[in-house]
Short mmCIF file of C-alpha atoms in Angstrom, two decimals:
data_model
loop_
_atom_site.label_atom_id
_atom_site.label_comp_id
_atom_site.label_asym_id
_atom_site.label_seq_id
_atom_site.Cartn_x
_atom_site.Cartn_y
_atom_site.Cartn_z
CA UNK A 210 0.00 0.00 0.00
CA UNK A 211 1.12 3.61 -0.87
CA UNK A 212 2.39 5.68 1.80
CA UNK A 213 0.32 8.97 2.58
CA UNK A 214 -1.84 11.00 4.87
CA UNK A 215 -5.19 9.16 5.13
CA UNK A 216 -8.63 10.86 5.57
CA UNK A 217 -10.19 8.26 7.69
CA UNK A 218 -10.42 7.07 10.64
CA UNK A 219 -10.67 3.32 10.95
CA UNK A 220 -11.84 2.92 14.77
CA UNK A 221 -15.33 5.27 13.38
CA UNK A 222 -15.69 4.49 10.08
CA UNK A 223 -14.56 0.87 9.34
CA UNK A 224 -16.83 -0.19 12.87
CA UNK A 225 -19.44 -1.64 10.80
CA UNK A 226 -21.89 -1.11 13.60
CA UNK A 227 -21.29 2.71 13.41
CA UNK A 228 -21.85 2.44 9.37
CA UNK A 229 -25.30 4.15 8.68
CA UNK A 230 -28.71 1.89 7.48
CA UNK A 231 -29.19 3.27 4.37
CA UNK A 232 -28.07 5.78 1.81
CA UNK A 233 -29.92 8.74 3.06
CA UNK A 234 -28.06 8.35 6.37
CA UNK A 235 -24.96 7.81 4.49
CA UNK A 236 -25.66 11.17 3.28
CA UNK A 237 -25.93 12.88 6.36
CA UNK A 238 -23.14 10.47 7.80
CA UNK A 239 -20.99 11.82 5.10
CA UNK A 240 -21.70 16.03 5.80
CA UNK A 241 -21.52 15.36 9.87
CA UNK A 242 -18.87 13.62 9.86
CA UNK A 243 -16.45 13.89 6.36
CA UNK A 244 -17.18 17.80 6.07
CA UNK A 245 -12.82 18.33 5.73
CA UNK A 246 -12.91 15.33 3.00
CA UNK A 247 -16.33 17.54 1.32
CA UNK A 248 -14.72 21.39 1.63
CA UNK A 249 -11.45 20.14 0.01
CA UNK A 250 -13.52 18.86 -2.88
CA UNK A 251 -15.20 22.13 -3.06
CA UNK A 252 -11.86 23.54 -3.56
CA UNK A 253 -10.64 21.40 -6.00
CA UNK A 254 -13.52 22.55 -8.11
CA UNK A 255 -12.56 26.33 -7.07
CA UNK A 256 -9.32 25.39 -9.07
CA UNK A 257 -10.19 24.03 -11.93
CA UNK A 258 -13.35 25.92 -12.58
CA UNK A 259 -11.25 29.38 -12.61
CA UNK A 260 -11.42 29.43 -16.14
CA UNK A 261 -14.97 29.29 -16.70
CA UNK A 262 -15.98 31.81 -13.66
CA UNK A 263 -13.07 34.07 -15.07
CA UNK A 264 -15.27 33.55 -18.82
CA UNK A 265 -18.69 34.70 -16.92
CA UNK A 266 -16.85 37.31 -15.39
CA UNK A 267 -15.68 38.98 -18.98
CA UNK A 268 -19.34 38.06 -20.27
CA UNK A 269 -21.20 39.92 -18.20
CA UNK A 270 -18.69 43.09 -18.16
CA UNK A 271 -18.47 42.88 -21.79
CA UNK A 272 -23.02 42.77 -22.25
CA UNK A 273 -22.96 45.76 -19.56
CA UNK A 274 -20.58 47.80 -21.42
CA UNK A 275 -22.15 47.35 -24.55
CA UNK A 276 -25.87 47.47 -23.08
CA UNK A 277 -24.51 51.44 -22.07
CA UNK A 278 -22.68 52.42 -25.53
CA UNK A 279 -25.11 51.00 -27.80
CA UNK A 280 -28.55 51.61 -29.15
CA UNK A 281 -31.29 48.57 -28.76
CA UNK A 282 -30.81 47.12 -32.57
CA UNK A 283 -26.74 47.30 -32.04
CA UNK A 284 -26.55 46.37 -28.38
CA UNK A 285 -29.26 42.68 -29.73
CA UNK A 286 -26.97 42.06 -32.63
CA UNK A 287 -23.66 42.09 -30.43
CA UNK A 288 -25.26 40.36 -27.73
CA UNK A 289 -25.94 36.99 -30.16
CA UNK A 290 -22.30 37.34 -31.49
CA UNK A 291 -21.06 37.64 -27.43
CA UNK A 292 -23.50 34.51 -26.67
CA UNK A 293 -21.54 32.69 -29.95
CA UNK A 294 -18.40 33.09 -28.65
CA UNK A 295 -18.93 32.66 -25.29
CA UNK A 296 -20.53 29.58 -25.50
CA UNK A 297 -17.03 28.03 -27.02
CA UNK A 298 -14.88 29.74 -24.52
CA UNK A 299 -17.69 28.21 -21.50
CA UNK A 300 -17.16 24.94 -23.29
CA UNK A 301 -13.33 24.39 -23.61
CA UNK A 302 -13.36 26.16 -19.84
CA UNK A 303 -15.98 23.27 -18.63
CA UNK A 304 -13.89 20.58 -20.37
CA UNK A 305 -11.14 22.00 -17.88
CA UNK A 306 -13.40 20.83 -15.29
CA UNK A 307 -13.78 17.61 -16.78
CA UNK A 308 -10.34 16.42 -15.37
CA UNK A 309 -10.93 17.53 -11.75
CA UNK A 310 -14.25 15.97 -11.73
CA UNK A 311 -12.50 12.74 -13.27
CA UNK A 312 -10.51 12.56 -10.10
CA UNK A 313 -13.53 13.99 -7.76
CA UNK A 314 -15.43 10.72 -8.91
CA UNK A 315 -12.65 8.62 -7.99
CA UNK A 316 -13.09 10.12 -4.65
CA UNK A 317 -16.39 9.96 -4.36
CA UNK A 318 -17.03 6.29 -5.22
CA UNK A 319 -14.16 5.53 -2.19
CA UNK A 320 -16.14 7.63 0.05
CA UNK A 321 -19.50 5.81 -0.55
CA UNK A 322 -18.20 2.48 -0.12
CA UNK A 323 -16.07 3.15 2.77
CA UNK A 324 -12.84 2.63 1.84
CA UNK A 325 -9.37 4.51 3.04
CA UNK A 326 -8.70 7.60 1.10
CA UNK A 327 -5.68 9.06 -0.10
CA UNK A 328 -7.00 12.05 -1.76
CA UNK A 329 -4.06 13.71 -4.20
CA UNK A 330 -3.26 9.96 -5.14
CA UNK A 331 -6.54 8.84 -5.83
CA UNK A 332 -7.48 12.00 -7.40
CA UNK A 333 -4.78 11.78 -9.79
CA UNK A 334 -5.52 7.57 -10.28
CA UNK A 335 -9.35 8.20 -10.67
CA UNK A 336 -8.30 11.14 -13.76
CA UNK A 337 -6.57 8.01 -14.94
CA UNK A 338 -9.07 6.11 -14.82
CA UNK A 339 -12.00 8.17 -15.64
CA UNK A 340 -10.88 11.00 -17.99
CA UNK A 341 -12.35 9.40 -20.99
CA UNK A 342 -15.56 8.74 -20.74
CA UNK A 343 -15.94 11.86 -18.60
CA UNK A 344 -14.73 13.84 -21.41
CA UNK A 345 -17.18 12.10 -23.87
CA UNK A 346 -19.79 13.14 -20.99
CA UNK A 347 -18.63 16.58 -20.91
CA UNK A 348 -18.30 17.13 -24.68
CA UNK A 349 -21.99 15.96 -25.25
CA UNK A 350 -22.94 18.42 -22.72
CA UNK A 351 -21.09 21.12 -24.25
CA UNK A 352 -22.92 20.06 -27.75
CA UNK A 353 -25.85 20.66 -26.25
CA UNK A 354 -25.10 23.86 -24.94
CA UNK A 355 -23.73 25.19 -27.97
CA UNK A 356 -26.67 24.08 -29.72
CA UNK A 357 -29.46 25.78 -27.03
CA UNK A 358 -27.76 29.41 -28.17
CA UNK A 359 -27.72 28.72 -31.28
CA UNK A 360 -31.66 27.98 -31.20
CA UNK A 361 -32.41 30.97 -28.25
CA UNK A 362 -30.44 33.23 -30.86
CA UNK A 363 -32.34 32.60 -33.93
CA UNK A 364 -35.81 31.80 -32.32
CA UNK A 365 -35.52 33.90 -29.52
CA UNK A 366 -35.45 32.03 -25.30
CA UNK A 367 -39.17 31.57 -25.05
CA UNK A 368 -39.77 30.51 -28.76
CA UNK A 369 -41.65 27.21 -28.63
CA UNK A 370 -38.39 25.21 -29.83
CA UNK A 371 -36.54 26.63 -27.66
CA UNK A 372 -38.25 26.00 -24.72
CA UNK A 373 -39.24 22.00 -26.07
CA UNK A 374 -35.09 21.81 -26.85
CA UNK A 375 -34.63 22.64 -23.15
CA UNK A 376 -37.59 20.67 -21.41
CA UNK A 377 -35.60 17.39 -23.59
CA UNK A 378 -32.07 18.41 -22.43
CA UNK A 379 -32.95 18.83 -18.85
CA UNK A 380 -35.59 15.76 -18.70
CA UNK A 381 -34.22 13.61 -20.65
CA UNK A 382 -30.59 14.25 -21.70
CA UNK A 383 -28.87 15.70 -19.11
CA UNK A 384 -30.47 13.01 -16.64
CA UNK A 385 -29.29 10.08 -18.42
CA UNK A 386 -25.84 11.52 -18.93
CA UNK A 387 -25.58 12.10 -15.20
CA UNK A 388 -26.13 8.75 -14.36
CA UNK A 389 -23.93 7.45 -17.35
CA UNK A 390 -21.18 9.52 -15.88
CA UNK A 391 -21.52 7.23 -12.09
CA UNK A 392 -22.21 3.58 -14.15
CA UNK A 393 -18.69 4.72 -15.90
CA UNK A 394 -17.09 5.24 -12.72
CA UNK A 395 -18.34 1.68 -10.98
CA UNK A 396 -18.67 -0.89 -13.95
CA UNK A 397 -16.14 -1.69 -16.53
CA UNK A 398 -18.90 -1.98 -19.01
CA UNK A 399 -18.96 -1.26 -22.64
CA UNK A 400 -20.42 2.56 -23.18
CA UNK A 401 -23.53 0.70 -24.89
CA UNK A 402 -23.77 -1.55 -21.48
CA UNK A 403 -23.85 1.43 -18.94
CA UNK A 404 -25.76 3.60 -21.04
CA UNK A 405 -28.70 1.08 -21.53
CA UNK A 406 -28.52 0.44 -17.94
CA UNK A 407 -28.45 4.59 -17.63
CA UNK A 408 -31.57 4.80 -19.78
CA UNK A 409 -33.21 1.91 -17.91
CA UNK A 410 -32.92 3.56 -13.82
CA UNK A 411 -34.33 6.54 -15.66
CA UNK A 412 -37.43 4.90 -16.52
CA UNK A 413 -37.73 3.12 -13.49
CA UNK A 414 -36.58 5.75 -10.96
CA UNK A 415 -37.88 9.02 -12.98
CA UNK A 416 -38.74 11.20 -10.33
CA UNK A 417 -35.37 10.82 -8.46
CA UNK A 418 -33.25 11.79 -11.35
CA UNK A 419 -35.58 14.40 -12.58
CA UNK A 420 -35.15 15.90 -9.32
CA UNK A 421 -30.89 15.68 -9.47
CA UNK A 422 -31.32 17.65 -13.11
CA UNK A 423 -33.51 20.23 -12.14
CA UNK A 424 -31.36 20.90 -8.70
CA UNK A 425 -28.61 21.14 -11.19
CA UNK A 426 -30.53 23.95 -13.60
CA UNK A 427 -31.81 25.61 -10.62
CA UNK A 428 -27.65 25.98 -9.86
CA UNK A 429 -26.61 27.16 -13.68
CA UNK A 430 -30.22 29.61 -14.00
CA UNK A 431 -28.48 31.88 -10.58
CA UNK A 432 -26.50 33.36 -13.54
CA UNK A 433 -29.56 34.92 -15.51
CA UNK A 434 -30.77 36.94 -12.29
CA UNK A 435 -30.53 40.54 -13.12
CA UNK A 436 -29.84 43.31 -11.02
CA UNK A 437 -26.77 42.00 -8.46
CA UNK A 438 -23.14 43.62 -9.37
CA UNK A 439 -20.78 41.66 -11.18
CA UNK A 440 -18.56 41.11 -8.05
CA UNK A 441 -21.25 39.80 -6.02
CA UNK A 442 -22.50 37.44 -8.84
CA UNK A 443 -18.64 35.75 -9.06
CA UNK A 444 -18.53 36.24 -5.13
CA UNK A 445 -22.09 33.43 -4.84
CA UNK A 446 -20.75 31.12 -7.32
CA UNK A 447 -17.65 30.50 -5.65
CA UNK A 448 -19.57 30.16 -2.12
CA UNK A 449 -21.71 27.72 -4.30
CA UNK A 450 -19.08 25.73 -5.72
CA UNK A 451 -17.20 25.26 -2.68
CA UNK A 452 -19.97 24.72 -0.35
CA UNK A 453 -22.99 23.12 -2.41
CA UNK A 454 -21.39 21.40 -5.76
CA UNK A 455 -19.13 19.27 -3.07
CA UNK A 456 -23.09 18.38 -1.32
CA UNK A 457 -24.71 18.12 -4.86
CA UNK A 458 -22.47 15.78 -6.43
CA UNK A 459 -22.58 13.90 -2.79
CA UNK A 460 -26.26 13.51 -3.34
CA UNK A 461 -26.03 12.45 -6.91
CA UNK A 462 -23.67 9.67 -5.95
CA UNK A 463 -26.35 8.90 -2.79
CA UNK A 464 -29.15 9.03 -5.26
CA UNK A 465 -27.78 6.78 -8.07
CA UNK A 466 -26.33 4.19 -6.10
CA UNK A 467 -29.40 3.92 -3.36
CA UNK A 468 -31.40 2.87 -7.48
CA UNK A 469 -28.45 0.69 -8.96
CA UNK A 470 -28.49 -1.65 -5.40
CA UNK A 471 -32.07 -2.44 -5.94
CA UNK A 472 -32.04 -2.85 -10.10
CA UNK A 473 -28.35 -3.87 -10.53
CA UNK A 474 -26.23 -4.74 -7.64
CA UNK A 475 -28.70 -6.95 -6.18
CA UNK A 476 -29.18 -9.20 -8.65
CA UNK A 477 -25.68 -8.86 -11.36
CA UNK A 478 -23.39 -7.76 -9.23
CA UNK A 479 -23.90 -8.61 -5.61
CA UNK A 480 -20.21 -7.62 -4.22
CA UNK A 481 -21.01 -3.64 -4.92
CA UNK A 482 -24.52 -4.56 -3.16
CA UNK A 483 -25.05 -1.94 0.17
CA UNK A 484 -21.20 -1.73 -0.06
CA UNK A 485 -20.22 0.85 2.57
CA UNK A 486 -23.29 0.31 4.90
CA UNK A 487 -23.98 -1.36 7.57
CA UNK A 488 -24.14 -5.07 7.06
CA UNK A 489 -22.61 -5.09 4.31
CA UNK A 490 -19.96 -7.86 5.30
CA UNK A 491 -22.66 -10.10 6.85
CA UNK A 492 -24.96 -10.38 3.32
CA UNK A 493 -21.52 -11.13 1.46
CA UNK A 494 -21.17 -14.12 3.56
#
């Protein structure tokens, strides 16, 4: 075993007695008790999603400025160029991400299951490990993106398309895709195999999912709300990412694997089965 600094402490957490029931008090278990292992995350993501709050940031100055030096017909045709460009720079600067939350799942799946964690290497093992099919992830997401601007721009944001396009992507698309990303992380599938089993939790757990992708949008839509300075706008999203993305993508972890234990583990793949909660060793044997 490598040498380093672990994050756990094996008299609390590997007591299986002291192990919570079920996932939801594995979430709670987690944010009482793992708060250090969860604000370290957030910072991580602080890092690596510089870029892209450093992108917003020159966005919004750039739509003010011109919004104040323009007249109405100027200051719309700029705006759709600005949202053009933008939407590439967000893109490459959210594919940044892509390699911290690579690592971050890597993390997160140890932290679930209850094993020892040694963050930095397991960080860098799980970008090893997971940088490709996160980056597919990512670089669908980014598609999609690119594509809602292009459709808000020429049909305008509440344009019957548009609003259809986005009711699909955050439904259906984005939902699937979240879960694809976790399946990724666990199973050494085929893409085929953990995206049919991604399209088949949706359909069975719909409301859970639904709920993760709209928690999600209700995070990205704090960016449209008019009327807060520029400073104070960057100043929320970086209290968000380090104190609610670490909690979000805890849930989402909480979420999927409370539905693939009852569709999956239990019945294909019975060793990943309650792993990390209490019991776990006794239904093994």
């Amino acid at each position: 075993m490598k040498k380093g600094k672990r994050t756990v402490n094996f008299k609390k957490d590997f007591n299986c007695i002291s192990l919570p029931k079920t996932r939801k008090e594995q979430f709670f278990f987690c944010v009482k008790n793992r708060y250090l292992l969860l604000f370290k995350i957030g910072l991580i993501s602080l890092v690596f999603l510089l870029p892209l709050l450093t992108c917003i940031f020159l966005k919004t100055i750039f739509i003010l400025n011109a919004e104040e030096n323009l007249q109405m017909n100027d200051f719309f045709q700029l705006i759709k160029l600005f949202n053009y460009l933008f939407s590439l720079f967000e893109s490459v600067c959210f594919l940044i991400y892509t390699i911290a939350l690579s690592g971050l799942m890597k993390i997160y799946k140890l932290l679930i299951w209850n094993k020892p964690i040694f963050f930095f290497q397991d960080f860098k093992n799980g970008i090893k490990e997971n940088f490709k099919h996160d980056l597919l992830i990512s670089f669908i997401v980014c598609l999609f993106y690119i594509t809602s601007i292009l459709i808000a721009n020429s049909f305008g944001n509440f344009n019957i398309l548009t609003i259809i396009f986005e009711g699909i992507k955050f439904a259906f698309i984005y939902p699937i895709l979240i879960m694809f990303l976790v399946l990724s992380c666990i199973y050494s599938n085929t893409y085929i195999r953990n995206l049919k089993s991604s399209i088949q939790m949706y359909f069975k757990n719909f409301i859970h999912i639904i709920l993760l992708a709209f928690i999600l949008y209700a995070f990205l839509c704090f960016g449209y709300i008019k009327y807060i300075s520029v400073t104070f706008e960057i100043l929320i999203y970086i209290i968000l990412i380090i104190l609610i993305l670490p909690l979000y993508l805890l849930l989402v972890w909480e979420i999927i694997i409370s539905d693939t234990d009852k569709i999956i583990n239990a019945k294909d793949f019975p060793k990943f089965y309650r792993c990390g909660l209490q019991n776990f060793n006794k239904e093994q044997k």
